[in-house]
Amino acid sequence: MDELLASADPWEQWSAWGIVFGILVGVVIVVSIVAAVVLAILGRRHTWPKALSTRTKWPFRVTLLLLALIISTVVAPIGEDWITGIIHFFVILLIISVTWLAAQLFLFFLDSGARRYNIMEKDDASARKIQTQMQIVRRLVIATLVVFAVGAILMTFDGVRALGASVLASAGVASIVAGLAAQSVLGNLFAGVQLAFNEAIRVGDVVVVEGEWGRINEITLSYVVMQVWDQRTLVLPCTYFTSTPFENWTKLGRELLGTVYFDLDWRIDVDEMRAELDRILDDTDLWDGKSKGIAVTDASGGVLQVRVTVSAADSSALWDLRVLVREKIAAWVRREAPEGLPARRILAERPLVSGREDPASA
């Protein structure tokens, strides 16, 4: 068969190739239609077939089409001179399409699991942990697939395979040089993986970093994105969270305890202040109903330091609750207990002359 094709003229070779390719394209179309029908039938009872079809439809079709091109070119070669180059080109495209298909399949399974842990609807520690780990695993697997695809493409070239043998022979020196050159990059990479599985921080956690508090929005293999409370974005390397102390307000749960301090005069009625705090908390939904209290924590400088303690379900509600309590208590002191306003007292004494009171000052 090959000898006959080789001895045929170019028109016959192209005709034979076209016939084989047409047959294979028909097979590809039939397979694509069958797969689409099967997913459509399954989609009547489940939601995942539609998502699977959306993600894998085009990479699956492109992969089948490239297989058809390769098979038709091998079975019915167009020309002896440049058939090797054509097949090589199609093989490179096939490696890319297979990588594309594998990545889409992986993302489909990952997103299917992520929908069970939607932190916007189910805001708990386990959901945030799974979301964080999925973000890191997603990037790690995609990066690994790309690296393997690039390596597979390079290994299709004879010169690269020969180079690979010499590189392996000097792998010891190369690994040392590469390790020194990429020390910071690899450090961030390992730190990103460590953050994903040691649960020091998770997506959605509220942290205090560099004097700023905000919410963790994204954790990558090299950096962490934090949304600061005033809508600024703070980007930090992953190694920061493995080498620098920081506060995680939601490590053990989202319920938080906050304080508000007042410097008041000694004449303030603390019991009345407690009653006013009860009235304020009863009128707001920001308080979670778990903890409240007022205590005199210091008495120096002519004033009493009064600490108000309240609790809330999360950091955002706690901030608003502290602001509300501060405003309401300050207004209550001005309106109902003005004697509690801080005042500076000056004691004026009559001067003495030779141990006696100066008559001129009387």
mmCIF file of C-alpha atoms in Angstrom:
data_model
loop_
_atom_site.group_PDB
_atom_site.id
_atom_site.type_symbol
_atom_site.label_atom_id
_atom_site.label_comp_id
_atom_site.label_asym_id
_atom_site.label_seq_id
_atom_site.Cartn_x
_atom_site.Cartn_y
_atom_site.Cartn_z
ATOM 1 C CA MET A 1 0.000 0.000 0.000
ATOM 2 C CA ASP A 2 2.787 2.409 0.954
ATOM 3 C CA GLU A 3 4.749 1.515 -2.215
ATOM 4 C CA LEU A 4 1.710 2.169 -4.361
ATOM 5 C CA LEU A 5 1.090 5.531 -2.707
ATOM 6 C CA ALA A 6 4.747 6.446 -3.032
ATOM 7 C CA SER A 7 4.758 5.654 -6.752
ATOM 8 C CA ALA A 8 1.499 7.520 -7.424
ATOM 9 C CA ASP A 9 1.463 11.086 -8.710
ATOM 10 C CA PRO A 10 0.816 13.994 -6.311
ATOM 11 C CA TRP A 11 -2.837 14.297 -7.335
ATOM 12 C CA GLU A 12 -3.502 10.655 -6.477
ATOM 13 C CA GLN A 13 -1.635 11.053 -3.185
ATOM 14 C CA TRP A 14 -3.719 14.061 -2.247
ATOM 15 C CA SER A 15 -6.892 12.262 -3.288
ATOM 16 C CA ALA A 16 -6.032 9.237 -1.163
ATOM 17 C CA TRP A 17 -5.163 11.459 1.775
ATOM 18 C CA GLY A 18 -8.415 13.385 1.339
ATOM 19 C CA ILE A 19 -10.478 10.190 1.292
ATOM 20 C CA VAL A 20 -8.838 8.844 4.449
ATOM 21 C CA PHE A 21 -9.082 12.210 6.180
ATOM 22 C CA GLY A 22 -12.744 12.561 5.168
ATOM 23 C CA ILE A 23 -13.568 9.159 6.614
ATOM 24 C CA LEU A 24 -11.791 9.989 9.850
ATOM 25 C CA VAL A 25 -13.497 13.394 10.053
ATOM 26 C CA GLY A 26 -16.810 11.585 9.722
ATOM 27 C CA VAL A 27 -15.815 9.333 12.602
ATOM 28 C CA VAL A 28 -14.860 12.414 14.643
ATOM 29 C CA ILE A 29 -18.228 14.031 13.925
ATOM 30 C CA VAL A 30 -20.109 10.857 14.895
ATOM 31 C CA VAL A 31 -18.128 10.514 18.138
ATOM 32 C CA SER A 32 -18.711 14.197 18.982
ATOM 33 C CA ILE A 33 -22.452 13.895 18.338
ATOM 34 C CA VAL A 34 -22.734 10.727 20.428
ATOM 35 C CA ALA A 35 -20.839 12.362 23.294
ATOM 36 C CA ALA A 36 -23.043 15.479 23.102
ATOM 37 C CA VAL A 37 -26.243 13.378 23.079
ATOM 38 C CA VAL A 38 -25.103 11.306 26.053
ATOM 39 C CA LEU A 39 -24.272 14.434 28.055
ATOM 40 C CA ALA A 40 -27.593 16.025 27.073
ATOM 41 C CA ILE A 41 -29.504 12.956 28.295
ATOM 42 C CA LEU A 42 -27.568 12.935 31.560
ATOM 43 C CA GLY A 43 -28.134 16.688 31.864
ATOM 44 C CA ARG A 44 -31.867 16.142 32.316
ATOM 45 C CA ARG A 45 -31.245 14.754 35.784
ATOM 46 C CA HIS A 46 -27.934 16.323 36.751
ATOM 47 C CA THR A 47 -26.228 19.685 36.354
ATOM 48 C CA TRP A 48 -22.654 18.461 35.945
ATOM 49 C CA PRO A 49 -22.977 17.228 32.295
ATOM 50 C CA LYS A 50 -23.630 20.764 31.066
ATOM 51 C CA ALA A 51 -20.557 22.079 32.906
ATOM 52 C CA LEU A 52 -18.478 19.178 31.571
ATOM 53 C CA SER A 53 -19.645 19.842 28.011
ATOM 54 C CA THR A 54 -18.913 23.562 28.309
ATOM 55 C CA ARG A 55 -15.355 22.962 29.496
ATOM 56 C CA THR A 56 -14.300 20.008 27.321
ATOM 57 C CA LYS A 57 -16.302 20.424 24.088
ATOM 58 C CA TRP A 58 -13.684 22.276 22.046
ATOM 59 C CA PRO A 59 -10.489 20.674 23.407
ATOM 60 C CA PHE A 60 -12.090 17.246 22.875
ATOM 61 C CA ARG A 61 -13.037 18.037 19.272
ATOM 62 C CA VAL A 62 -9.657 19.583 18.472
ATOM 63 C CA THR A 63 -7.868 16.528 19.898
ATOM 64 C CA LEU A 64 -9.965 14.140 17.783
ATOM 65 C CA LEU A 65 -9.400 16.265 14.691
ATOM 66 C CA LEU A 66 -5.624 16.268 15.211
ATOM 67 C CA LEU A 67 -5.661 12.499 15.679
ATOM 68 C CA ALA A 68 -7.536 12.230 12.398
ATOM 69 C CA LEU A 69 -4.924 14.408 10.688
ATOM 70 C CA ILE A 70 -2.031 12.346 12.055
ATOM 71 C CA ILE A 71 -3.614 9.002 11.210
ATOM 72 C CA SER A 72 -4.594 10.093 7.709
ATOM 73 C CA THR A 73 -1.094 11.464 7.059
ATOM 74 C CA VAL A 74 0.522 8.222 8.251
ATOM 75 C CA VAL A 75 -1.871 5.960 6.324
ATOM 76 C CA ALA A 76 -1.887 8.057 3.153
ATOM 77 C CA PRO A 77 1.391 10.040 3.093
ATOM 78 C CA ILE A 78 1.337 13.100 0.866
ATOM 79 C CA GLY A 79 5.017 13.189 0.033
ATOM 80 C CA GLU A 80 8.146 11.454 1.209
ATOM 81 C CA ASP A 81 10.148 14.670 1.456
ATOM 82 C CA TRP A 82 8.089 16.608 3.946
ATOM 83 C CA ILE A 83 5.787 14.034 5.569
ATOM 84 C CA THR A 84 8.045 13.832 8.613
ATOM 85 C CA GLY A 85 7.809 17.559 9.204
ATOM 86 C CA ILE A 86 4.025 17.534 8.828
ATOM 87 C CA ILE A 87 3.596 14.662 11.290
ATOM 88 C CA HIS A 88 5.979 16.389 13.709
ATOM 89 C CA PHE A 89 3.937 19.596 13.524
ATOM 90 C CA PHE A 90 0.681 17.697 14.098
ATOM 91 C CA VAL A 91 2.217 15.844 17.067
ATOM 92 C CA ILE A 92 3.178 19.163 18.691
ATOM 93 C CA LEU A 93 -0.370 20.429 18.197
ATOM 94 C CA LEU A 94 -1.702 17.166 19.627
ATOM 95 C CA ILE A 95 0.423 17.529 22.767
ATOM 96 C CA ILE A 96 -0.962 21.045 23.241
ATOM 97 C CA SER A 97 -4.566 19.943 22.713
ATOM 98 C CA VAL A 98 -4.217 16.947 25.052
ATOM 99 C CA THR A 99 -2.769 19.251 27.714
ATOM 100 C CA TRP A 100 -5.667 21.645 27.138
ATOM 101 C CA LEU A 101 -8.161 18.787 27.495
ATOM 102 C CA ALA A 102 -6.476 17.430 30.631
ATOM 103 C CA ALA A 103 -6.452 20.903 32.211
ATOM 104 C CA GLN A 104 -10.143 21.419 31.439
ATOM 105 C CA LEU A 105 -11.039 18.017 32.896
ATOM 106 C CA PHE A 106 -9.069 18.779 36.037
ATOM 107 C CA LEU A 107 -10.696 22.206 36.414
ATOM 108 C CA PHE A 108 -14.130 20.621 35.923
ATOM 109 C CA PHE A 109 -13.597 18.167 38.784
ATOM 110 C CA LEU A 110 -12.058 20.869 40.961
ATOM 111 C CA ASP A 111 -14.899 23.335 40.350
ATOM 112 C CA SER A 112 -17.462 20.611 41.002
ATOM 113 C CA GLY A 113 -15.979 20.140 44.445
ATOM 114 C CA ALA A 114 -15.595 23.884 45.016
ATOM 115 C CA ARG A 115 -19.316 24.473 44.519
ATOM 116 C CA ARG A 116 -19.940 22.454 47.669
ATOM 117 C CA TYR A 117 -17.818 24.899 49.644
ATOM 118 C CA ASN A 118 -19.051 28.309 48.561
ATOM 119 C CA ILE A 119 -17.695 30.618 51.289
ATOM 120 C CA MET A 120 -20.215 33.301 50.388
ATOM 121 C CA GLU A 121 -23.106 30.974 51.224
ATOM 122 C CA LYS A 122 -21.472 28.705 53.773
ATOM 123 C CA ASP A 123 -19.065 30.800 55.753
ATOM 124 C CA ASP A 124 -17.233 28.348 57.986
ATOM 125 C CA ALA A 125 -13.658 27.280 58.634
ATOM 126 C CA SER A 126 -13.829 23.995 56.677
ATOM 127 C CA ALA A 127 -15.205 25.745 53.588
ATOM 128 C CA ARG A 128 -12.461 28.382 53.683
ATOM 129 C CA LYS A 129 -9.811 25.694 54.164
ATOM 130 C CA ILE A 130 -11.036 23.748 51.128
ATOM 131 C CA GLN A 131 -11.232 26.928 49.034
ATOM 132 C CA THR A 132 -7.644 27.830 49.945
ATOM 133 C CA GLN A 133 -6.301 24.381 49.145
ATOM 134 C CA MET A 134 -8.202 24.275 45.861
ATOM 135 C CA GLN A 135 -6.718 27.599 44.779
ATOM 136 C CA ILE A 136 -3.183 26.341 45.380
ATOM 137 C CA VAL A 137 -3.796 22.883 43.878
ATOM 138 C CA ARG A 138 -5.391 24.468 40.806
ATOM 139 C CA ARG A 139 -2.323 26.599 40.072
ATOM 140 C CA LEU A 140 0.114 23.830 40.962
ATOM 141 C CA VAL A 141 -1.490 21.229 38.695
ATOM 142 C CA ILE A 142 -1.932 23.651 35.779
ATOM 143 C CA ALA A 143 1.702 24.731 36.085
ATOM 144 C CA THR A 144 2.763 21.066 36.203
ATOM 145 C CA LEU A 145 0.721 20.236 33.089
ATOM 146 C CA VAL A 146 2.249 23.164 31.213
ATOM 147 C CA VAL A 147 5.767 22.134 32.223
ATOM 148 C CA PHE A 148 5.178 18.536 31.115
ATOM 149 C CA ALA A 149 3.666 19.749 27.834
ATOM 150 C CA VAL A 150 6.663 21.983 27.127
ATOM 151 C CA GLY A 151 9.001 19.130 28.038
ATOM 152 C CA ALA A 152 7.130 16.696 25.782
ATOM 153 C CA ILE A 153 7.254 19.154 22.879
ATOM 154 C CA LEU A 154 10.959 19.749 23.328
ATOM 155 C CA MET A 155 11.643 16.009 23.492
ATOM 156 C CA THR A 156 10.167 15.595 20.005
ATOM 157 C CA PHE A 157 13.274 17.353 18.643
ATOM 158 C CA ASP A 158 16.351 15.135 18.207
ATOM 159 C CA GLY A 159 18.743 17.917 19.198
ATOM 160 C CA VAL A 160 16.940 18.509 22.491
ATOM 161 C CA ARG A 161 17.033 14.799 23.367
ATOM 162 C CA ALA A 162 20.791 14.802 22.867
ATOM 163 C CA LEU A 163 21.056 17.939 24.953
ATOM 164 C CA GLY A 164 18.978 16.303 27.678
ATOM 165 C CA ALA A 165 21.512 13.499 28.028
ATOM 166 C CA SER A 166 24.358 15.952 28.554
ATOM 167 C CA VAL A 167 22.271 17.958 31.008
ATOM 168 C CA LEU A 168 21.551 14.851 33.065
ATOM 169 C CA ALA A 169 25.275 14.127 33.150
ATOM 170 C CA SER A 170 25.907 17.496 34.829
ATOM 171 C CA ALA A 171 22.705 17.553 36.894
ATOM 172 C CA GLY A 172 24.563 17.963 40.172
ATOM 173 C CA VAL A 173 26.201 21.252 39.233
ATOM 174 C CA ALA A 174 23.103 22.467 37.410
ATOM 175 C CA SER A 175 20.860 21.807 40.394
ATOM 176 C CA ILE A 176 23.141 23.782 42.685
ATOM 177 C CA VAL A 177 23.305 26.738 40.293
ATOM 178 C CA ALA A 178 19.553 26.665 39.684
ATOM 179 C CA GLY A 179 18.862 26.418 43.400
ATOM 180 C CA LEU A 180 20.977 29.465 44.160
ATOM 181 C CA ALA A 181 19.540 31.452 41.263
ATOM 182 C CA ALA A 182 15.910 30.641 42.091
ATOM 183 C CA GLN A 183 16.158 30.638 45.871
ATOM 184 C CA SER A 184 13.539 33.329 46.412
ATOM 185 C CA VAL A 185 11.220 31.939 43.740
ATOM 186 C CA LEU A 186 11.366 28.422 45.139
ATOM 187 C CA GLY A 187 11.004 29.788 48.660
ATOM 188 C CA ASN A 188 7.753 31.504 47.719
ATOM 189 C CA LEU A 189 6.599 28.383 45.872
ATOM 190 C CA PHE A 190 7.122 26.119 48.876
ATOM 191 C CA ALA A 191 5.654 28.760 51.182
ATOM 192 C CA GLY A 192 2.511 28.921 49.027
ATOM 193 C CA VAL A 193 2.055 25.163 49.216
ATOM 194 C CA GLN A 194 2.721 25.274 52.961
ATOM 195 C CA LEU A 195 0.085 27.963 53.493
ATOM 196 C CA ALA A 196 -2.460 25.889 51.604
ATOM 197 C CA PHE A 197 -2.161 22.902 53.911
ATOM 198 C CA ASN A 198 -1.040 24.185 57.328
ATOM 199 C CA GLU A 199 -4.123 26.473 57.597
ATOM 200 C CA ALA A 200 -2.171 29.441 58.927
ATOM 201 C CA ILE A 201 -4.327 31.562 56.639
ATOM 202 C CA ARG A 202 -7.283 30.680 54.452
ATOM 203 C CA VAL A 203 -9.252 32.472 51.788
ATOM 204 C CA GLY A 204 -11.749 34.685 53.608
ATOM 205 C CA ASP A 205 -9.706 34.992 56.823
ATOM 206 C CA VAL A 206 -9.491 38.394 58.487
ATOM 207 C CA VAL A 207 -5.884 39.242 59.362
ATOM 208 C CA VAL A 208 -3.865 42.159 60.650
ATOM 209 C CA VAL A 209 -0.658 42.670 58.648
ATOM 210 C CA GLU A 210 1.740 45.622 58.849
ATOM 211 C CA GLY A 211 -0.766 47.471 61.016
ATOM 212 C CA GLU A 212 -3.539 47.000 58.425
ATOM 213 C CA TRP A 213 -6.500 44.689 58.842
ATOM 214 C CA GLY A 214 -8.328 43.137 55.916
ATOM 215 C CA ARG A 215 -9.587 39.947 54.324
ATOM 216 C CA ILE A 216 -7.558 37.345 52.421
ATOM 217 C CA ASN A 217 -8.901 37.273 48.854
ATOM 218 C CA GLU A 218 -6.426 35.072 47.034
ATOM 219 C CA ILE A 219 -3.502 32.773 47.793
ATOM 220 C CA THR A 220 -1.230 31.877 44.888
ATOM 221 C CA LEU A 221 2.010 29.927 44.677
ATOM 222 C CA SER A 222 4.059 33.108 45.072
ATOM 223 C CA TYR A 223 1.974 35.841 46.730
ATOM 224 C CA VAL A 224 -1.080 36.540 48.880
ATOM 225 C CA VAL A 225 -3.671 39.192 47.997
ATOM 226 C CA MET A 226 -5.342 40.949 50.936
ATOM 227 C CA GLN A 227 -8.269 43.356 50.602
ATOM 228 C CA VAL A 228 -7.749 46.087 53.203
ATOM 229 C CA TRP A 229 -10.790 47.486 55.013
ATOM 230 C CA ASP A 230 -10.662 50.749 53.016
ATOM 231 C CA GLN A 231 -10.755 48.848 49.667
ATOM 232 C CA ARG A 232 -7.002 49.019 49.097
ATOM 233 C CA THR A 233 -5.225 45.869 47.945
ATOM 234 C CA LEU A 234 -2.145 44.642 49.774
ATOM 235 C CA VAL A 235 0.019 42.070 47.970
ATOM 236 C CA LEU A 236 2.551 40.169 50.069
ATOM 237 C CA PRO A 237 4.934 37.301 49.229
ATOM 238 C CA CYS A 238 3.980 33.916 50.631
ATOM 239 C CA THR A 239 7.193 33.815 52.636
ATOM 240 C CA TYR A 240 5.935 36.779 54.687
ATOM 241 C CA PHE A 241 3.281 34.612 56.329
ATOM 242 C CA THR A 242 5.750 31.828 57.107
ATOM 243 C CA SER A 243 8.443 34.049 58.604
ATOM 244 C CA THR A 244 6.675 37.083 60.127
ATOM 245 C CA PRO A 245 4.178 37.164 63.019
ATOM 246 C CA PHE A 246 0.683 38.353 62.094
ATOM 247 C CA GLU A 247 -2.806 38.328 63.589
ATOM 248 C CA ASN A 248 -5.490 35.983 62.266
ATOM 249 C CA TRP A 249 -8.830 37.001 63.725
ATOM 250 C CA THR A 250 -10.726 34.074 62.214
ATOM 251 C CA LYS A 251 -8.293 31.210 62.792
ATOM 252 C CA LEU A 252 -10.518 29.524 65.396
ATOM 253 C CA GLY A 253 -13.825 31.057 64.332
ATOM 254 C CA ARG A 254 -15.340 34.302 63.166
ATOM 255 C CA GLU A 255 -16.841 35.378 66.487
ATOM 256 C CA LEU A 256 -14.786 38.273 67.835
ATOM 257 C CA LEU A 257 -14.618 40.325 71.015
ATOM 258 C CA GLY A 258 -14.032 44.061 70.732
ATOM 259 C CA THR A 259 -13.387 46.873 73.201
ATOM 260 C CA VAL A 260 -14.198 50.569 73.406
ATOM 261 C CA TYR A 261 -12.371 52.779 75.939
ATOM 262 C CA PHE A 262 -13.635 55.956 77.604
ATOM 263 C CA ASP A 263 -11.762 58.374 79.881
ATOM 264 C CA LEU A 264 -14.463 59.735 82.237
ATOM 265 C CA ASP A 265 -14.698 61.761 85.406
ATOM 266 C CA TRP A 266 -14.749 59.990 88.769
ATOM 267 C CA ARG A 267 -18.366 61.053 89.263
ATOM 268 C CA ILE A 268 -19.659 58.871 86.422
ATOM 269 C CA ASP A 269 -22.304 56.319 87.468
ATOM 270 C CA VAL A 270 -20.950 53.039 86.060
ATOM 271 C CA ASP A 271 -24.173 51.115 86.805
ATOM 272 C CA GLU A 272 -26.210 53.602 84.774
ATOM 273 C CA MET A 273 -23.648 53.265 82.003
ATOM 274 C CA ARG A 274 -24.171 49.486 82.035
ATOM 275 C CA ALA A 275 -27.912 49.973 81.732
ATOM 276 C CA GLU A 276 -27.400 52.292 78.760
ATOM 277 C CA LEU A 277 -25.140 49.705 77.095
ATOM 278 C CA ASP A 278 -27.907 47.102 77.505
ATOM 279 C CA ARG A 279 -30.382 49.406 75.792
ATOM 280 C CA ILE A 280 -27.959 50.093 72.924
ATOM 281 C CA LEU A 281 -27.257 46.395 72.309
ATOM 282 C CA ASP A 282 -30.937 45.445 72.490
ATOM 283 C CA ASP A 283 -31.699 47.893 69.656
ATOM 284 C CA THR A 284 -29.091 46.621 67.173
ATOM 285 C CA ASP A 285 -28.598 43.446 65.145
ATOM 286 C CA LEU A 286 -24.830 43.900 65.126
ATOM 287 C CA TRP A 287 -24.454 42.309 68.571
ATOM 288 C CA ASP A 288 -24.447 38.519 68.527
ATOM 289 C CA GLY A 289 -25.869 38.284 72.053
ATOM 290 C CA LYS A 290 -22.927 36.360 73.477
ATOM 291 C CA SER A 291 -20.727 38.793 75.404
ATOM 292 C CA LYS A 292 -20.959 42.304 76.833
ATOM 293 C CA GLY A 293 -19.569 44.142 79.812
ATOM 294 C CA ILE A 294 -18.263 47.348 81.346
ATOM 295 C CA ALA A 295 -15.285 47.479 83.697
ATOM 296 C CA VAL A 296 -13.142 50.246 85.194
ATOM 297 C CA THR A 297 -9.665 49.225 84.128
ATOM 298 C CA ASP A 298 -7.619 52.186 85.398
ATOM 299 C CA ALA A 299 -7.837 55.279 87.596
ATOM 300 C CA SER A 300 -5.004 57.685 86.939
ATOM 301 C CA GLY A 301 -4.467 61.221 85.726
ATOM 302 C CA GLY A 302 -7.659 62.384 87.349
ATOM 303 C CA VAL A 303 -9.954 60.199 85.183
ATOM 304 C CA LEU A 304 -11.398 56.711 85.206
ATOM 305 C CA GLN A 305 -10.629 54.472 82.250
ATOM 306 C CA VAL A 306 -13.826 52.581 81.474
ATOM 307 C CA ARG A 307 -13.635 49.610 79.121
ATOM 308 C CA VAL A 308 -16.737 48.505 77.218
ATOM 309 C CA THR A 309 -16.579 44.937 75.855
ATOM 310 C CA VAL A 310 -18.916 43.657 73.131
ATOM 311 C CA SER A 311 -18.935 40.688 70.760
ATOM 312 C CA ALA A 312 -20.044 40.242 67.154
ATOM 313 C CA ALA A 313 -20.346 37.481 64.589
ATOM 314 C CA ASP A 314 -17.499 38.718 62.384
ATOM 315 C CA SER A 315 -14.940 41.483 62.053
ATOM 316 C CA SER A 316 -17.101 43.697 59.848
ATOM 317 C CA ALA A 317 -20.026 43.610 62.268
ATOM 318 C CA LEU A 318 -17.666 44.129 65.214
ATOM 319 C CA TRP A 319 -16.207 47.279 63.681
ATOM 320 C CA ASP A 320 -19.664 48.735 63.106
ATOM 321 C CA LEU A 321 -20.774 47.724 66.594
ATOM 322 C CA ARG A 322 -17.775 49.379 68.243
ATOM 323 C CA VAL A 323 -18.445 52.582 66.298
ATOM 324 C CA LEU A 324 -22.120 52.474 67.314
ATOM 325 C CA VAL A 325 -21.359 51.888 70.997
ATOM 326 C CA ARG A 326 -18.772 54.678 71.023
ATOM 327 C CA GLU A 327 -21.215 57.156 69.489
ATOM 328 C CA LYS A 328 -24.195 56.185 71.644
ATOM 329 C CA ILE A 329 -22.278 56.139 74.930
ATOM 330 C CA ALA A 330 -20.646 59.495 74.155
ATOM 331 C CA ALA A 331 -24.068 60.990 73.372
ATOM 332 C CA TRP A 332 -25.518 59.500 76.590
ATOM 333 C CA VAL A 333 -22.726 60.998 78.696
ATOM 334 C CA ARG A 334 -23.257 64.456 77.197
ATOM 335 C CA ARG A 335 -27.034 64.236 77.542
ATOM 336 C CA GLU A 336 -27.712 62.246 80.731
ATOM 337 C CA ALA A 337 -24.460 62.264 82.695
ATOM 338 C CA PRO A 338 -22.567 65.508 82.046
ATOM 339 C CA GLU A 339 -20.863 65.111 85.419
ATOM 340 C CA GLY A 340 -18.972 62.212 83.830
ATOM 341 C CA LEU A 341 -17.287 64.397 81.242
ATOM 342 C CA PRO A 342 -13.549 64.495 81.902
ATOM 343 C CA ALA A 343 -12.529 67.695 83.680
ATOM 344 C CA ARG A 344 -9.201 69.119 84.746
ATOM 345 C CA ARG A 345 -9.202 70.350 88.357
ATOM 346 C CA ILE A 346 -6.934 73.175 89.553
ATOM 347 C CA LEU A 347 -6.518 73.784 93.302
ATOM 348 C CA ALA A 348 -5.800 77.460 94.043
ATOM 349 C CA GLU A 349 -4.203 78.224 97.440
ATOM 350 C CA ARG A 350 -3.498 81.610 99.085
ATOM 351 C CA PRO A 351 0.209 82.449 99.226
ATOM 352 C CA LEU A 352 1.874 82.561 102.635
ATOM 353 C CA VAL A 353 4.117 85.359 103.976
ATOM 354 C CA SER A 354 6.563 84.227 106.658
ATOM 355 C CA GLY A 355 4.399 81.264 107.470
ATOM 356 C CA ARG A 356 1.249 83.370 107.631
ATOM 357 C CA GLU A 357 -1.427 84.123 105.076
ATOM 358 C CA ASP A 358 -0.702 87.234 103.013
ATOM 359 C CA PRO A 359 -3.341 89.859 103.947
ATOM 360 C CA ALA A 360 -3.104 91.396 100.474
ATOM 361 C CA SER A 361 -4.391 88.200 98.946
ATOM 362 C CA ALA A 362 -7.411 88.052 101.227
#
